[in-house]
């Protein structure tokens, strides 16, 4: 181990912020997912689509399954890398380069997915092969689910993305300057 440099501390703090940002995803979904599902079910009924189609196709709005596992895993990896940076471990710089770069790329994919959600969900519904699911008007369906989240969640999403992109970039810059 080398003595901890100030840049290691900067990288570690940024990585902890990124970890917190990722943990916020399942927390918000856990808290407001049931309301989003209820709104989506109401929209399906309005469209004269059986709400059971969601369960039959394993479509969820809560924080179960990969909706929790993926962001919590990212948070754990970033926290572990932060701990190595705080400790001044020689491996910290390499792991920061690997994991912060991956997080930047993953978050870009997440943002793209959110921006193209209607088309992506329409395509996913068609791939499922369920004729009833294929009848869903996706735009109002997604709008109903999104509308069940409090208004501050949109601001939290922007803040989360800013923290992830900015924090990862600063962590990468910090370990470059070590």
XYZ file of C-alpha atoms in Angstrom:
178
model
C 0.000 0.000 0.000
C 1.077 3.512 -0.745
C 0.272 6.485 1.464
C -3.160 7.901 0.689
C -2.940 10.884 -1.627
C -5.542 13.670 -1.623
C -6.626 12.509 -5.069
C -7.410 9.047 -3.676
C -9.744 10.751 -1.216
C -11.417 12.726 -3.996
C -11.897 9.538 -6.031
C -13.252 7.672 -2.995
C -15.765 10.380 -2.116
C -16.981 10.483 -5.714
C -17.336 6.703 -5.751
C -19.400 6.802 -2.563
C -21.676 9.413 -4.144
C -22.074 7.186 -7.198
C -22.878 4.252 -4.909
C -25.532 6.296 -3.098
C -27.021 7.369 -6.421
C -27.382 3.749 -7.506
C -28.911 2.686 -4.173
C -31.551 5.391 -4.620
C -33.008 3.508 -7.607
C -34.422 0.503 -5.721
C -35.328 2.678 -2.726
C -37.591 4.862 -4.882
C -39.006 1.836 -6.740
C -39.714 0.065 -3.451
C -41.520 3.104 -2.056
C -43.530 4.120 -5.123
C -43.592 0.967 -7.285
C -46.980 -0.214 -5.958
C -48.553 3.136 -6.864
C -46.966 2.953 -10.331
C -48.366 -0.548 -10.796
C -51.832 0.574 -9.696
C -51.723 3.453 -12.184
C -50.522 1.116 -14.951
C -53.309 -1.355 -14.131
C -55.885 1.445 -14.287
C -54.502 2.451 -17.685
C -54.698 -1.145 -18.929
C -58.341 -1.296 -17.841
C -58.980 1.989 -19.669
C -57.461 0.354 -22.759
C -59.635 -2.731 -22.205
C -56.576 -4.925 -21.615
C -56.651 -7.509 -18.828
C -54.367 -6.268 -16.001
C -53.288 -9.860 -15.326
C -51.189 -9.607 -18.486
C -48.559 -7.854 -16.348
C -48.201 -10.780 -13.937
C -48.405 -13.355 -16.719
C -45.459 -11.696 -18.450
C -43.519 -11.015 -15.233
C -43.678 -7.232 -15.650
C -42.952 -5.400 -12.408
C -42.857 -1.889 -11.063
C -41.412 -2.662 -7.645
C -37.830 -3.110 -6.501
C -37.755 -6.874 -6.883
C -35.383 -8.991 -8.917
C -32.810 -7.306 -11.118
C -34.338 -3.894 -10.354
C -32.620 -4.202 -6.976
C -29.776 -6.619 -7.661
C -28.158 -4.597 -10.459
C -28.009 -1.167 -8.781
C -27.079 -2.634 -5.380
C -24.260 -4.618 -6.998
C -22.964 -1.483 -8.714
C -23.174 0.385 -5.396
C -21.278 -2.382 -3.586
C -18.514 -2.440 -6.203
C -18.174 1.344 -6.068
C -18.108 1.311 -2.247
C -15.433 -1.402 -2.257
C -13.355 0.558 -4.752
C -13.822 3.679 -2.610
C -12.559 1.747 0.421
C -9.452 0.767 -1.542
C -8.923 4.396 -2.510
C -9.342 5.525 1.104
C -6.793 2.869 2.122
C -4.363 4.005 -0.575
C -4.217 0.492 -2.044
C -2.078 0.122 -5.148
C -4.935 -1.653 -6.923
C -7.336 1.258 -6.366
C -6.218 3.224 -9.418
C -6.699 0.308 -11.826
C -10.044 -0.684 -10.319
C -11.224 2.929 -10.445
C -10.360 3.067 -14.127
C -12.218 -0.177 -14.798
C -15.312 0.325 -12.655
C -15.814 4.068 -13.087
C -15.531 3.629 -16.859
C -18.067 0.796 -16.773
C -20.434 2.873 -14.648
C -20.196 5.756 -17.134
C -21.074 3.405 -19.989
C -23.863 1.665 -18.053
C -25.435 4.966 -17.063
C -25.305 6.155 -20.678
C -27.223 3.004 -21.638
C -29.733 3.633 -18.834
C -30.299 7.224 -19.956
C -30.680 6.120 -23.585
C -33.129 3.428 -22.497
C -35.166 6.006 -20.593
C -35.188 8.381 -23.567
C -36.353 5.614 -25.928
C -38.624 3.853 -23.424
C -41.789 3.862 -25.549
C -40.107 2.249 -28.567
C -38.150 -0.176 -26.387
C -41.205 -1.292 -24.436
C -43.274 -1.637 -27.615
C -40.577 -3.873 -29.085
C -40.282 -5.862 -25.849
C -44.047 -6.359 -25.708
C -44.041 -7.631 -29.316
C -41.162 -10.025 -28.559
C -43.108 -11.522 -25.655
C -45.529 -12.959 -28.203
C -48.592 -12.278 -26.043
C -51.318 -10.864 -28.318
C -52.970 -9.026 -25.437
C -49.702 -7.426 -24.385
C -49.104 -6.392 -28.007
C -52.403 -4.423 -27.887
C -51.173 -2.143 -25.102
C -50.827 1.511 -26.083
C -47.412 1.900 -24.517
C -47.059 5.696 -24.339
C -50.117 6.273 -22.112
C -49.310 3.091 -20.168
C -45.812 4.384 -19.302
C -47.101 7.904 -18.680
C -49.632 6.574 -16.179
C -46.977 4.573 -14.319
C -44.536 7.508 -14.323
C -47.280 9.853 -13.124
C -47.662 7.781 -9.948
C -44.205 8.846 -8.804
C -44.018 12.167 -6.930
C -42.737 15.138 -8.900
C -39.480 15.255 -6.952
C -38.509 11.844 -8.368
C -37.871 13.474 -11.755
C -35.487 15.961 -10.119
C -33.900 13.080 -8.201
C -33.343 11.258 -11.505
C -31.534 14.285 -12.957
C -29.465 14.614 -9.782
C -28.671 10.890 -9.822
C -27.503 11.025 -13.430
C -25.435 14.138 -12.722
C -23.815 12.419 -9.729
C -23.111 9.255 -11.687
C -21.675 10.964 -14.755
C -19.890 13.731 -12.868
C -18.725 11.580 -9.960
C -17.331 8.906 -12.244
C -15.559 11.480 -14.419
C -14.059 13.224 -11.384
C -12.954 9.866 -9.894
C -11.261 8.980 -13.171
C -9.549 12.371 -13.337
C -8.463 12.109 -9.705
C -6.765 8.736 -10.111
C -5.112 9.962 -13.289
C -3.489 12.761 -11.280
C -2.121 10.424 -8.582
